Amino acid sequence: MERRSSLKIQPPTFGNLTTILSIDGGGIRGIIPGVILAKLESELQKLDGNDVRLADYFDVIAGTSTGGLITAMLAAPNENGRPLYAAKDIVPFYLKNGPRIFPQESGMLAWAAKLSKVLTGPRYDGKYLYKLIRDILGSTKLHQTLTRVAIPTFDIRKLQPTIFSSYQVPINPDIDALLSDICIATSAAPTYFPSYYFKNNEAEFNLIDGGIAANNPTLVAIREVTKQIMKENPDFSPMKPLDYNRFLVISLGAGSNRLEKKYNAKMASKWGAIGWLYENNHSPIIDCYNEAGKDMVDYHISVVFQALHSEDKYLRIDDDTLRGDLASVDLATKENLENLVKVGENLLNKTVSRINLDTGLYEPVENGGSNEEALQRFAKLLSDERKLRESKSRQANISNS
């Protein structure tokens, strides 16, 4: 297939839509959105050639925790000015590095060793993860990504979110930090990895996991775009800030186990600090924060898109039926890693689901087709939008010459 004339995405002002990709947090379960991303990119390549990458189609890529790392891998440039990673390389990255990021205790007293670590500090020292991220991202800073990104963290000193957004760099140069620092910070999940301190310019950051602020960062991305519209950024056509008809959003979850019902009020009523931090190899308080946060975001966006009859431009792909080991954020055994790949592959074949606004549970969409078919449809929308922008950009250049 003939290569496209330009790979850099043109601004939304030349098109009809603002395109957003969002990737949830979830530790080792980042394998699940990795499978979905590989499928989406392969569909785009069928339409536009093997050279294209996801960063060529999305105005903003947002990611939290493990999703933040994936975001950086997809958007940071290599020495040739193209994305460091193709989407198909995300899953192999996790399969190779997961066991060293999350080294597993073995033996009859493994549970005791885990409990001891919970009581005395984080489960993992993060040294391998930090070196890996720094080696991958090098000296690349936030403003150098190939498309806009938004990566949430939480500043434990200020007790407020810090959003590392490409859009904010011109007005707040302090957040133009190394992508490696940002990725380490957004991954610093309490009880799992140490909190992370760094300085950029004269600003100090005392950060923990972005999931505390937004485990599902879709609204973070929409907010960043909306602010630009309100400020009349020339990259965006004039529109009402909440005109969701002009947004195309793909939001990817990393799976959850909320249907397993592993906790109940009777159990929780007896927990003290230790119980809330560690129960049956899980951290109930972290589970609750993460699940509540991501579900409320999906609930809000679903309400708005349905109210505006724009459901065809919002795709949420997630699996809330994970059981046992699959629900763990840090079980990086060979068996579990391979099973997570299968979860992602099976998710492609499942029917498109949408949150029921009354029950809060995902339900299949009537005549919605499979998630794989939905990705094919969205790939066509993304490809058409890109071609429209390129055409109008060329016409504008001719008119101005």
mmCIF file of C-alpha atoms in Angstrom:
data_model
loop_
_atom_site.group_PDB
_atom_site.id
_atom_site.type_symbol
_atom_site.label_atom_id
_atom_site.label_comp_id
_atom_site.label_asym_id
_atom_site.label_seq_id
_atom_site.Cartn_x
_atom_site.Cartn_y
_atom_site.Cartn_z
ATOM 1 C CA MET A 1 0.000 0.000 0.000
ATOM 2 C CA GLU A 2 1.237 3.493 -0.810
ATOM 3 C CA ARG A 3 2.714 5.344 2.130
ATOM 4 C CA ARG A 4 0.870 8.374 3.404
ATOM 5 C CA SER A 5 2.367 11.764 2.516
ATOM 6 C CA SER A 6 2.445 12.934 6.116
ATOM 7 C CA LEU A 7 2.454 10.956 9.341
ATOM 8 C CA LYS A 8 2.149 13.801 11.835
ATOM 9 C CA ILE A 9 -1.444 14.382 12.855
ATOM 10 C CA GLN A 10 -2.953 17.687 11.755
ATOM 11 C CA PRO A 11 -4.845 19.722 14.378
ATOM 12 C CA PRO A 12 -8.577 19.221 14.912
ATOM 13 C CA THR A 13 -9.416 22.568 13.302
ATOM 14 C CA PHE A 14 -8.919 20.871 9.922
ATOM 15 C CA GLY A 15 -11.362 18.055 10.721
ATOM 16 C CA ASN A 16 -14.730 17.217 12.217
ATOM 17 C CA LEU A 17 -13.687 15.428 15.405
ATOM 18 C CA THR A 18 -11.333 15.579 18.370
ATOM 19 C CA THR A 19 -9.879 12.126 18.914
ATOM 20 C CA ILE A 20 -9.031 10.743 22.351
ATOM 21 C CA LEU A 21 -7.466 7.468 23.492
ATOM 22 C CA SER A 22 -7.545 6.640 27.202
ATOM 23 C CA ILE A 23 -5.841 3.740 29.025
ATOM 24 C CA ASP A 24 -6.673 2.761 32.613
ATOM 25 C CA GLY A 25 -4.270 1.741 35.338
ATOM 26 C CA GLY A 26 -4.029 -1.869 36.482
ATOM 27 C CA GLY A 27 -0.442 -3.012 36.976
ATOM 28 C CA ILE A 28 0.424 -6.226 35.165
ATOM 29 C CA ARG A 29 -3.118 -6.246 33.771
ATOM 30 C CA GLY A 30 -1.856 -3.619 31.315
ATOM 31 C CA ILE A 31 -1.486 -6.681 29.096
ATOM 32 C CA ILE A 32 -5.255 -6.538 28.473
ATOM 33 C CA PRO A 33 -5.380 -3.037 26.877
ATOM 34 C CA GLY A 34 -2.091 -3.966 25.174
ATOM 35 C CA VAL A 35 -3.919 -6.687 23.228
ATOM 36 C CA ILE A 36 -6.710 -4.255 22.294
ATOM 37 C CA LEU A 37 -4.263 -1.552 21.174
ATOM 38 C CA ALA A 38 -2.413 -4.002 18.946
ATOM 39 C CA LYS A 39 -5.690 -4.900 17.247
ATOM 40 C CA LEU A 40 -6.660 -1.264 16.722
ATOM 41 C CA GLU A 41 -3.287 -0.380 15.224
ATOM 42 C CA SER A 42 -3.387 -3.392 12.914
ATOM 43 C CA GLU A 43 -6.781 -2.258 11.600
ATOM 44 C CA LEU A 44 -5.390 1.229 10.935
ATOM 45 C CA GLN A 45 -2.451 -0.306 9.101
ATOM 46 C CA LYS A 46 -4.814 -2.268 6.861
ATOM 47 C CA LEU A 47 -6.330 1.059 5.844
ATOM 48 C CA ASP A 48 -3.291 3.317 5.691
ATOM 49 C CA GLY A 49 -0.109 1.244 5.477
ATOM 50 C CA ASN A 50 2.288 -0.473 7.833
ATOM 51 C CA ASP A 51 4.126 2.724 8.796
ATOM 52 C CA VAL A 52 1.226 4.286 10.703
ATOM 53 C CA ARG A 53 1.045 4.232 14.486
ATOM 54 C CA LEU A 54 -1.638 5.120 17.015
ATOM 55 C CA ALA A 55 0.008 8.469 17.758
ATOM 56 C CA ASP A 56 -0.730 9.469 14.154
ATOM 57 C CA TYR A 57 -4.486 9.398 14.824
ATOM 58 C CA PHE A 58 -5.183 10.642 18.341
ATOM 59 C CA ASP A 59 -5.104 14.278 19.420
ATOM 60 C CA VAL A 60 -4.634 13.179 23.024
ATOM 61 C CA ILE A 61 -3.517 9.911 24.595
ATOM 62 C CA ALA A 62 -4.184 9.724 28.327
ATOM 63 C CA GLY A 63 -2.923 7.023 30.650
ATOM 64 C CA THR A 64 -2.773 6.304 34.357
ATOM 65 C CA SER A 65 -0.202 4.132 36.148
ATOM 66 C CA THR A 66 0.523 1.203 33.808
ATOM 67 C CA GLY A 67 -1.601 3.066 31.239
ATOM 68 C CA GLY A 68 0.692 6.070 31.664
ATOM 69 C CA LEU A 69 3.702 3.948 30.792
ATOM 70 C CA ILE A 70 1.915 2.581 27.723
ATOM 71 C CA THR A 71 1.010 6.156 26.741
ATOM 72 C CA ALA A 72 4.658 7.201 26.873
ATOM 73 C CA MET A 73 5.757 4.155 24.893
ATOM 74 C CA LEU A 74 3.236 4.957 22.157
ATOM 75 C CA ALA A 75 3.901 8.715 22.037
ATOM 76 C CA ALA A 76 7.600 9.235 22.801
ATOM 77 C CA PRO A 77 9.835 9.598 19.723
ATOM 78 C CA ASN A 78 12.692 7.327 18.747
ATOM 79 C CA GLU A 79 15.836 8.535 16.955
ATOM 80 C CA ASN A 80 13.883 8.669 13.675
ATOM 81 C CA GLY A 81 11.064 10.793 15.064
ATOM 82 C CA ARG A 82 8.595 7.915 15.141
ATOM 83 C CA PRO A 83 6.969 6.272 18.194
ATOM 84 C CA LEU A 84 9.297 4.207 20.370
ATOM 85 C CA TYR A 85 6.919 1.264 20.349
ATOM 86 C CA ALA A 86 4.398 -0.101 17.919
ATOM 87 C CA ALA A 87 1.244 -1.265 19.658
ATOM 88 C CA LYS A 88 2.072 -4.885 18.852
ATOM 89 C CA ASP A 89 5.206 -4.585 21.005
ATOM 90 C CA ILE A 90 3.373 -3.639 24.211
ATOM 91 C CA VAL A 91 2.327 -7.160 25.236
ATOM 92 C CA PRO A 92 5.803 -8.670 24.595
ATOM 93 C CA PHE A 93 7.227 -5.862 26.744
ATOM 94 C CA TYR A 94 5.037 -6.929 29.678
ATOM 95 C CA LEU A 95 5.711 -10.639 29.153
ATOM 96 C CA LYS A 96 9.458 -10.032 29.181
ATOM 97 C CA ASN A 97 9.708 -7.496 32.003
ATOM 98 C CA GLY A 98 6.691 -8.263 34.207
ATOM 99 C CA PRO A 99 8.398 -11.005 36.262
ATOM 100 C CA ARG A 100 11.274 -8.659 37.121
ATOM 101 C CA ILE A 101 9.055 -5.661 37.841
ATOM 102 C CA PHE A 102 6.952 -7.828 40.155
ATOM 103 C CA PRO A 103 9.290 -10.546 41.482
ATOM 104 C CA GLN A 104 7.261 -13.277 43.138
ATOM 105 C CA GLU A 105 7.853 -14.785 46.563
ATOM 106 C CA SER A 106 7.960 -18.581 46.549
ATOM 107 C CA GLY A 107 7.766 -21.317 49.098
ATOM 108 C CA MET A 108 5.417 -22.264 51.913
ATOM 109 C CA LEU A 109 5.874 -18.973 53.751
ATOM 110 C CA ALA A 110 5.412 -16.700 50.723
ATOM 111 C CA TRP A 111 2.226 -15.255 52.243
ATOM 112 C CA ALA A 112 4.093 -14.335 55.413
ATOM 113 C CA ALA A 113 6.817 -12.582 53.443
ATOM 114 C CA LYS A 114 4.178 -10.554 51.574
ATOM 115 C CA LEU A 115 2.427 -9.587 54.777
ATOM 116 C CA SER A 116 5.721 -8.552 56.338
ATOM 117 C CA LYS A 117 6.444 -6.267 53.420
ATOM 118 C CA VAL A 118 3.001 -4.685 53.649
ATOM 119 C CA LEU A 119 3.611 -3.917 57.316
ATOM 120 C CA THR A 120 7.115 -2.533 56.887
ATOM 121 C CA GLY A 121 7.031 -0.816 53.469
ATOM 122 C CA PRO A 122 6.053 -1.262 49.822
ATOM 123 C CA ARG A 123 6.014 -4.760 48.362
ATOM 124 C CA TYR A 124 8.546 -3.862 45.667
ATOM 125 C CA ASP A 125 11.546 -1.516 45.713
ATOM 126 C CA GLY A 126 10.939 -0.459 42.103
ATOM 127 C CA LYS A 127 14.642 -0.485 41.179
ATOM 128 C CA TYR A 128 14.216 -2.648 38.095
ATOM 129 C CA LEU A 129 11.162 -0.689 36.943
ATOM 130 C CA TYR A 130 12.913 2.662 37.412
ATOM 131 C CA LYS A 131 15.986 1.608 35.445
ATOM 132 C CA LEU A 132 13.850 0.086 32.719
ATOM 133 C CA ILE A 133 11.764 3.250 32.294
ATOM 134 C CA ARG A 134 14.812 5.509 32.322
ATOM 135 C CA ASP A 135 16.593 3.352 29.751
ATOM 136 C CA ILE A 136 13.558 3.380 27.465
ATOM 137 C CA LEU A 137 12.629 7.054 27.696
ATOM 138 C CA GLY A 138 16.069 8.561 28.194
ATOM 139 C CA SER A 139 16.111 12.359 28.190
ATOM 140 C CA THR A 140 12.740 12.770 26.462
ATOM 141 C CA LYS A 141 10.602 15.443 28.097
ATOM 142 C CA LEU A 142 6.858 15.948 28.135
ATOM 143 C CA HIS A 143 6.788 18.558 25.354
ATOM 144 C CA GLN A 144 8.577 16.195 22.954
ATOM 145 C CA THR A 145 5.841 13.583 22.578
ATOM 146 C CA LEU A 146 4.582 13.016 19.048
ATOM 147 C CA THR A 147 1.023 13.794 20.043
ATOM 148 C CA ARG A 148 -0.462 15.385 23.159
ATOM 149 C CA VAL A 149 -0.511 13.278 26.298
ATOM 150 C CA ALA A 150 -2.141 13.606 29.721
ATOM 151 C CA ILE A 151 -0.806 11.521 32.623
ATOM 152 C CA PRO A 152 -2.338 11.902 36.110
ATOM 153 C CA THR A 153 -0.409 11.643 39.363
ATOM 154 C CA PHE A 154 -1.243 12.659 42.931
ATOM 155 C CA ASP A 155 0.937 15.001 44.981
ATOM 156 C CA ILE A 156 0.902 13.639 48.519
ATOM 157 C CA ARG A 157 2.403 16.827 49.949
ATOM 158 C CA LYS A 158 -0.178 19.134 48.392
ATOM 159 C CA LEU A 159 -2.961 16.541 48.663
ATOM 160 C CA GLN A 160 -4.126 17.282 45.131
ATOM 161 C CA PRO A 161 -3.775 15.781 41.656
ATOM 162 C CA THR A 162 -0.919 16.829 39.403
ATOM 163 C CA ILE A 163 -1.756 16.281 35.734
ATOM 164 C CA PHE A 164 1.210 16.161 33.394
ATOM 165 C CA SER A 165 -0.489 17.497 30.278
ATOM 166 C CA SER A 166 1.208 18.563 27.064
ATOM 167 C CA TYR A 167 -1.328 21.347 26.760
ATOM 168 C CA GLN A 168 -0.221 22.914 30.042
ATOM 169 C CA VAL A 169 3.522 23.120 29.287
ATOM 170 C CA PRO A 170 3.377 26.610 27.694
ATOM 171 C CA ILE A 171 1.723 28.119 30.773
ATOM 172 C CA ASN A 172 3.412 25.926 33.394
ATOM 173 C CA PRO A 173 6.975 25.000 32.314
ATOM 174 C CA ASP A 174 7.554 23.245 35.642
ATOM 175 C CA ILE A 175 5.530 20.240 34.498
ATOM 176 C CA ASP A 176 7.714 19.813 31.402
ATOM 177 C CA ALA A 177 9.534 17.029 33.218
ATOM 178 C CA LEU A 178 11.297 13.951 31.972
ATOM 179 C CA LEU A 179 8.782 11.386 30.770
ATOM 180 C CA SER A 180 10.662 8.808 32.815
ATOM 181 C CA ASP A 181 10.000 10.746 36.035
ATOM 182 C CA ILE A 182 6.343 11.145 35.111
ATOM 183 C CA CYS A 183 5.925 7.423 34.376
ATOM 184 C CA ILE A 184 7.654 6.354 37.587
ATOM 185 C CA ALA A 185 5.435 8.744 39.552
ATOM 186 C CA THR A 186 2.116 7.677 38.016
ATOM 187 C CA SER A 187 3.044 4.028 38.712
ATOM 188 C CA ALA A 188 3.892 4.557 42.397
ATOM 189 C CA ALA A 189 0.866 2.677 43.703
ATOM 190 C CA PRO A 190 0.585 2.798 47.508
ATOM 191 C CA THR A 191 1.648 -0.463 49.201
ATOM 192 C CA TYR A 192 3.186 -1.679 45.929
ATOM 193 C CA PHE A 193 5.912 0.856 45.028
ATOM 194 C CA PRO A 194 7.584 3.702 46.935
ATOM 195 C CA SER A 195 6.274 7.238 46.551
ATOM 196 C CA TYR A 196 8.425 9.254 44.167
ATOM 197 C CA TYR A 197 10.146 12.614 44.617
ATOM 198 C CA PHE A 198 11.815 14.673 41.917
ATOM 199 C CA LYS A 199 12.558 18.270 41.036
ATOM 200 C CA ASN A 200 12.069 19.986 37.698
ATOM 201 C CA ASN A 201 13.373 23.522 37.386
ATOM 202 C CA GLU A 202 12.702 24.780 40.911
ATOM 203 C CA ALA A 203 9.466 22.866 41.361
ATOM 204 C CA GLU A 204 9.316 19.909 43.742
ATOM 205 C CA PHE A 205 7.022 16.958 43.217
ATOM 206 C CA ASN A 206 6.056 14.402 45.886
ATOM 207 C CA LEU A 207 3.995 11.948 43.912
ATOM 208 C CA ILE A 208 2.093 8.697 44.127
ATOM 209 C CA ASP A 209 0.001 6.610 41.773
ATOM 210 C CA GLY A 210 -2.220 8.489 39.338
ATOM 211 C CA GLY A 211 -4.992 6.030 40.149
ATOM 212 C CA ILE A 212 -5.660 7.964 43.350
ATOM 213 C CA ALA A 213 -6.725 10.870 41.121
ATOM 214 C CA ALA A 214 -8.077 9.158 38.005
ATOM 215 C CA ASN A 215 -7.629 5.434 37.439
ATOM 216 C CA ASN A 216 -9.730 5.936 34.313
ATOM 217 C CA PRO A 217 -8.212 9.111 32.789
ATOM 218 C CA THR A 218 -10.800 9.656 30.046
ATOM 219 C CA LEU A 219 -12.314 12.713 31.714
ATOM 220 C CA VAL A 220 -8.819 14.088 32.286
ATOM 221 C CA ALA A 221 -8.237 14.023 28.528
ATOM 222 C CA ILE A 222 -11.633 15.537 27.769
ATOM 223 C CA ARG A 223 -10.991 18.255 30.337
ATOM 224 C CA GLU A 224 -7.659 19.168 28.747
ATOM 225 C CA VAL A 225 -9.277 19.490 25.321
ATOM 226 C CA THR A 226 -12.245 21.441 26.702
ATOM 227 C CA LYS A 227 -9.914 23.952 28.335
ATOM 228 C CA GLN A 228 -8.253 24.584 24.973
ATOM 229 C CA ILE A 229 -11.633 25.160 23.337
ATOM 230 C CA MET A 230 -12.602 27.604 26.069
ATOM 231 C CA LYS A 231 -9.304 29.449 25.564
ATOM 232 C CA GLU A 232 -10.047 29.617 21.816
ATOM 233 C CA ASN A 233 -6.919 27.710 20.872
ATOM 234 C CA PRO A 234 -6.677 28.045 17.051
ATOM 235 C CA ASP A 235 -5.942 24.320 16.770
ATOM 236 C CA PHE A 236 -9.606 23.735 17.604
ATOM 237 C CA SER A 237 -12.598 24.840 15.595
ATOM 238 C CA PRO A 238 -15.061 27.072 17.468
ATOM 239 C CA MET A 239 -17.565 24.857 19.258
ATOM 240 C CA LYS A 240 -19.475 24.619 22.491
ATOM 241 C CA PRO A 241 -17.120 23.246 25.163
ATOM 242 C CA LEU A 242 -19.459 20.354 25.989
ATOM 243 C CA ASP A 243 -20.409 19.466 22.421
ATOM 244 C CA TYR A 244 -19.563 15.790 22.836
ATOM 245 C CA ASN A 245 -20.793 15.131 19.290
ATOM 246 C CA ARG A 246 -17.386 16.399 18.217
ATOM 247 C CA PHE A 247 -15.433 13.926 20.366
ATOM 248 C CA LEU A 248 -14.379 10.446 19.313
ATOM 249 C CA VAL A 249 -13.282 8.523 22.406
ATOM 250 C CA ILE A 250 -11.804 5.056 22.858
ATOM 251 C CA SER A 251 -11.423 4.167 26.541
ATOM 252 C CA LEU A 252 -9.661 0.946 27.513
ATOM 253 C CA GLY A 253 -9.877 -0.721 30.905
ATOM 254 C CA ALA A 254 -7.381 -3.152 32.396
ATOM 255 C CA GLY A 255 -10.021 -5.511 33.776
ATOM 256 C CA SER A 256 -11.540 -5.818 37.228
ATOM 257 C CA ASN A 257 -12.991 -8.362 39.590
ATOM 258 C CA ARG A 258 -15.960 -6.497 40.976
ATOM 259 C CA LEU A 259 -18.321 -9.391 40.241
ATOM 260 C CA GLU A 260 -16.237 -11.806 42.309
ATOM 261 C CA LYS A 261 -17.618 -10.299 45.522
ATOM 262 C CA LYS A 262 -14.502 -11.162 47.534
ATOM 263 C CA TYR A 263 -15.307 -8.592 50.246
ATOM 264 C CA ASN A 264 -18.435 -7.903 52.284
ATOM 265 C CA ALA A 265 -19.526 -5.633 55.115
ATOM 266 C CA LYS A 266 -19.289 -8.407 57.695
ATOM 267 C CA MET A 267 -15.634 -8.985 56.816
ATOM 268 C CA ALA A 268 -14.771 -5.303 56.551
ATOM 269 C CA SER A 269 -16.395 -4.442 59.870
ATOM 270 C CA LYS A 270 -13.574 -6.324 61.604
ATOM 271 C CA TRP A 271 -10.693 -4.782 59.658
ATOM 272 C CA GLY A 272 -8.254 -2.324 61.095
ATOM 273 C CA ALA A 273 -5.468 -0.658 59.141
ATOM 274 C CA ILE A 274 -3.835 -3.985 58.277
ATOM 275 C CA GLY A 275 -7.070 -5.536 57.010
ATOM 276 C CA TRP A 276 -7.822 -2.605 54.718
ATOM 277 C CA LEU A 277 -4.277 -2.716 53.361
ATOM 278 C CA TYR A 278 -3.917 -6.476 53.008
ATOM 279 C CA GLU A 279 -6.636 -9.101 52.876
ATOM 280 C CA ASN A 280 -6.433 -12.379 50.967
ATOM 281 C CA ASN A 281 -3.457 -11.165 48.922
ATOM 282 C CA HIS A 282 -5.261 -7.956 47.906
ATOM 283 C CA SER A 283 -5.465 -4.387 49.163
ATOM 284 C CA PRO A 284 -9.178 -3.676 49.720
ATOM 285 C CA ILE A 285 -8.792 0.079 50.115
ATOM 286 C CA ILE A 286 -6.851 0.370 46.844
ATOM 287 C CA ASP A 287 -9.342 -1.890 45.062
ATOM 288 C CA CYS A 288 -12.222 0.276 46.261
ATOM 289 C CA TYR A 289 -10.610 3.553 45.220
ATOM 290 C CA ASN A 290 -9.635 2.250 41.797
ATOM 291 C CA GLU A 291 -12.953 0.606 40.973
ATOM 292 C CA ALA A 292 -15.063 3.512 42.220
ATOM 293 C CA GLY A 293 -12.975 6.070 40.364
ATOM 294 C CA LYS A 294 -12.963 4.370 36.998
ATOM 295 C CA ASP A 295 -16.639 3.399 37.148
ATOM 296 C CA MET A 296 -17.775 6.927 37.997
ATOM 297 C CA VAL A 297 -15.864 8.288 35.008
ATOM 298 C CA ASP A 298 -17.434 5.749 32.658
ATOM 299 C CA TYR A 299 -20.850 6.410 34.204
ATOM 300 C CA HIS A 300 -20.536 10.171 33.662
ATOM 301 C CA ILE A 301 -19.309 9.893 30.076
ATOM 302 C CA SER A 302 -21.946 7.294 29.198
ATOM 303 C CA VAL A 303 -24.696 9.591 30.506
ATOM 304 C CA VAL A 304 -23.462 12.516 28.424
ATOM 305 C CA PHE A 305 -22.907 10.590 25.211
ATOM 306 C CA GLN A 306 -26.283 8.864 25.504
ATOM 307 C CA ALA A 307 -28.027 12.155 26.293
ATOM 308 C CA LEU A 308 -26.544 13.655 23.123
ATOM 309 C CA HIS A 309 -27.272 10.509 21.060
ATOM 310 C CA SER A 310 -23.548 10.170 20.357
ATOM 311 C CA GLU A 311 -23.011 6.641 21.647
ATOM 312 C CA ASP A 312 -21.482 5.682 18.299
ATOM 313 C CA LYS A 313 -18.472 7.896 19.069
ATOM 314 C CA TYR A 314 -17.695 6.485 22.511
ATOM 315 C CA LEU A 315 -16.232 3.007 22.914
ATOM 316 C CA ARG A 316 -15.392 1.583 26.312
ATOM 317 C CA ILE A 317 -13.748 -1.842 26.335
ATOM 318 C CA ASP A 318 -13.218 -3.502 29.705
ATOM 319 C CA ASP A 319 -13.769 -6.829 31.425
ATOM 320 C CA ASP A 320 -15.339 -6.835 34.883
ATOM 321 C CA THR A 321 -15.479 -10.633 35.176
ATOM 322 C CA LEU A 322 -11.885 -11.413 36.157
ATOM 323 C CA ARG A 323 -11.508 -14.077 38.809
ATOM 324 C CA GLY A 324 -8.779 -15.134 41.215
ATOM 325 C CA ASP A 325 -5.220 -14.640 40.011
ATOM 326 C CA LEU A 326 -6.331 -12.781 36.888
ATOM 327 C CA ALA A 327 -7.564 -9.906 39.037
ATOM 328 C CA SER A 328 -4.160 -9.372 40.649
ATOM 329 C CA VAL A 329 -2.212 -6.262 39.662
ATOM 330 C CA ASP A 330 1.158 -7.853 40.433
ATOM 331 C CA LEU A 331 1.005 -11.629 39.906
ATOM 332 C CA ALA A 332 3.599 -11.961 37.154
ATOM 333 C CA THR A 333 3.958 -15.723 36.916
ATOM 334 C CA LYS A 334 4.323 -17.188 33.435
ATOM 335 C CA GLU A 335 0.915 -18.854 33.705
ATOM 336 C CA ASN A 336 -0.895 -15.695 34.782
ATOM 337 C CA LEU A 337 0.784 -13.545 32.128
ATOM 338 C CA GLU A 338 -0.273 -15.975 29.411
ATOM 339 C CA ASN A 339 -3.798 -16.096 30.817
ATOM 340 C CA LEU A 340 -4.023 -12.290 30.757
ATOM 341 C CA VAL A 341 -3.157 -12.356 27.057
ATOM 342 C CA LYS A 342 -6.038 -14.798 26.567
ATOM 343 C CA VAL A 343 -8.355 -12.443 28.489
ATOM 344 C CA GLY A 344 -7.500 -9.662 26.046
ATOM 345 C CA GLU A 345 -7.993 -11.916 23.039
ATOM 346 C CA ASN A 346 -11.321 -13.197 24.366
ATOM 347 C CA LEU A 347 -12.409 -9.632 25.071
ATOM 348 C CA LEU A 348 -12.082 -8.851 21.366
ATOM 349 C CA ASN A 349 -14.688 -11.506 20.657
ATOM 350 C CA LYS A 350 -17.122 -10.355 23.330
ATOM 351 C CA THR A 351 -20.116 -8.211 22.471
ATOM 352 C CA VAL A 352 -19.713 -4.458 22.873
ATOM 353 C CA SER A 353 -21.005 -3.563 26.335
ATOM 354 C CA ARG A 354 -22.244 -0.348 27.857
ATOM 355 C CA ILE A 355 -22.788 0.543 31.483
ATOM 356 C CA ASN A 356 -26.396 0.296 32.622
ATOM 357 C CA LEU A 357 -27.184 3.691 34.109
ATOM 358 C CA ASP A 358 -29.547 2.119 36.654
ATOM 359 C CA THR A 359 -27.517 -0.873 37.866
ATOM 360 C CA GLY A 360 -23.983 0.355 37.157
ATOM 361 C CA LEU A 361 -23.137 -2.980 35.492
ATOM 362 C CA TYR A 362 -21.920 -3.573 31.961
ATOM 363 C CA GLU A 363 -24.531 -5.042 29.632
ATOM 364 C CA PRO A 364 -24.194 -6.152 25.998
ATOM 365 C CA VAL A 365 -25.410 -3.598 23.459
ATOM 366 C CA GLU A 366 -28.165 -4.946 21.271
ATOM 367 C CA ASN A 367 -26.841 -5.397 17.723
ATOM 368 C CA GLY A 368 -23.570 -3.885 18.937
ATOM 369 C CA GLY A 369 -21.393 -6.558 17.383
ATOM 370 C CA SER A 370 -18.101 -7.646 18.887
ATOM 371 C CA ASN A 371 -15.409 -5.400 20.304
ATOM 372 C CA GLU A 372 -13.226 -6.405 17.372
ATOM 373 C CA GLU A 373 -15.887 -5.210 14.937
ATOM 374 C CA ALA A 374 -16.237 -1.965 16.908
ATOM 375 C CA LEU A 375 -12.491 -1.393 16.645
ATOM 376 C CA GLN A 376 -12.707 -1.897 12.889
ATOM 377 C CA ARG A 377 -15.454 0.715 12.713
ATOM 378 C CA PHE A 378 -13.529 3.179 14.856
ATOM 379 C CA ALA A 379 -10.397 2.580 12.796
ATOM 380 C CA LYS A 380 -12.340 3.631 9.692
ATOM 381 C CA LEU A 381 -13.591 6.767 11.472
ATOM 382 C CA LEU A 382 -10.047 7.610 12.566
ATOM 383 C CA SER A 383 -8.650 7.020 9.096
ATOM 384 C CA ASP A 384 -11.336 9.152 7.452
ATOM 385 C CA GLU A 385 -10.791 11.945 9.966
ATOM 386 C CA ARG A 386 -7.062 11.910 9.314
ATOM 387 C CA LYS A 387 -7.526 12.048 5.550
ATOM 388 C CA LEU A 388 -9.986 14.932 5.883
ATOM 389 C CA ARG A 389 -7.517 16.900 7.997
ATOM 390 C CA GLU A 390 -4.677 16.311 5.571
ATOM 391 C CA SER A 391 -6.817 17.435 2.647
ATOM 392 C CA LYS A 392 -7.970 20.633 4.356
ATOM 393 C CA SER A 393 -4.448 21.356 5.598
ATOM 394 C CA ARG A 394 -3.076 21.134 2.049
ATOM 395 C CA GLN A 395 -5.830 23.415 0.790
ATOM 396 C CA ALA A 396 -5.042 25.941 3.516
ATOM 397 C CA ASN A 397 -1.358 25.882 2.665
ATOM 398 C CA ILE A 398 -2.111 26.462 -1.012
ATOM 399 C CA SER A 399 -4.433 29.364 -0.167
ATOM 400 C CA ASN A 400 -1.790 30.970 2.063
ATOM 401 C CA SER A 401 1.072 30.561 -0.406
#
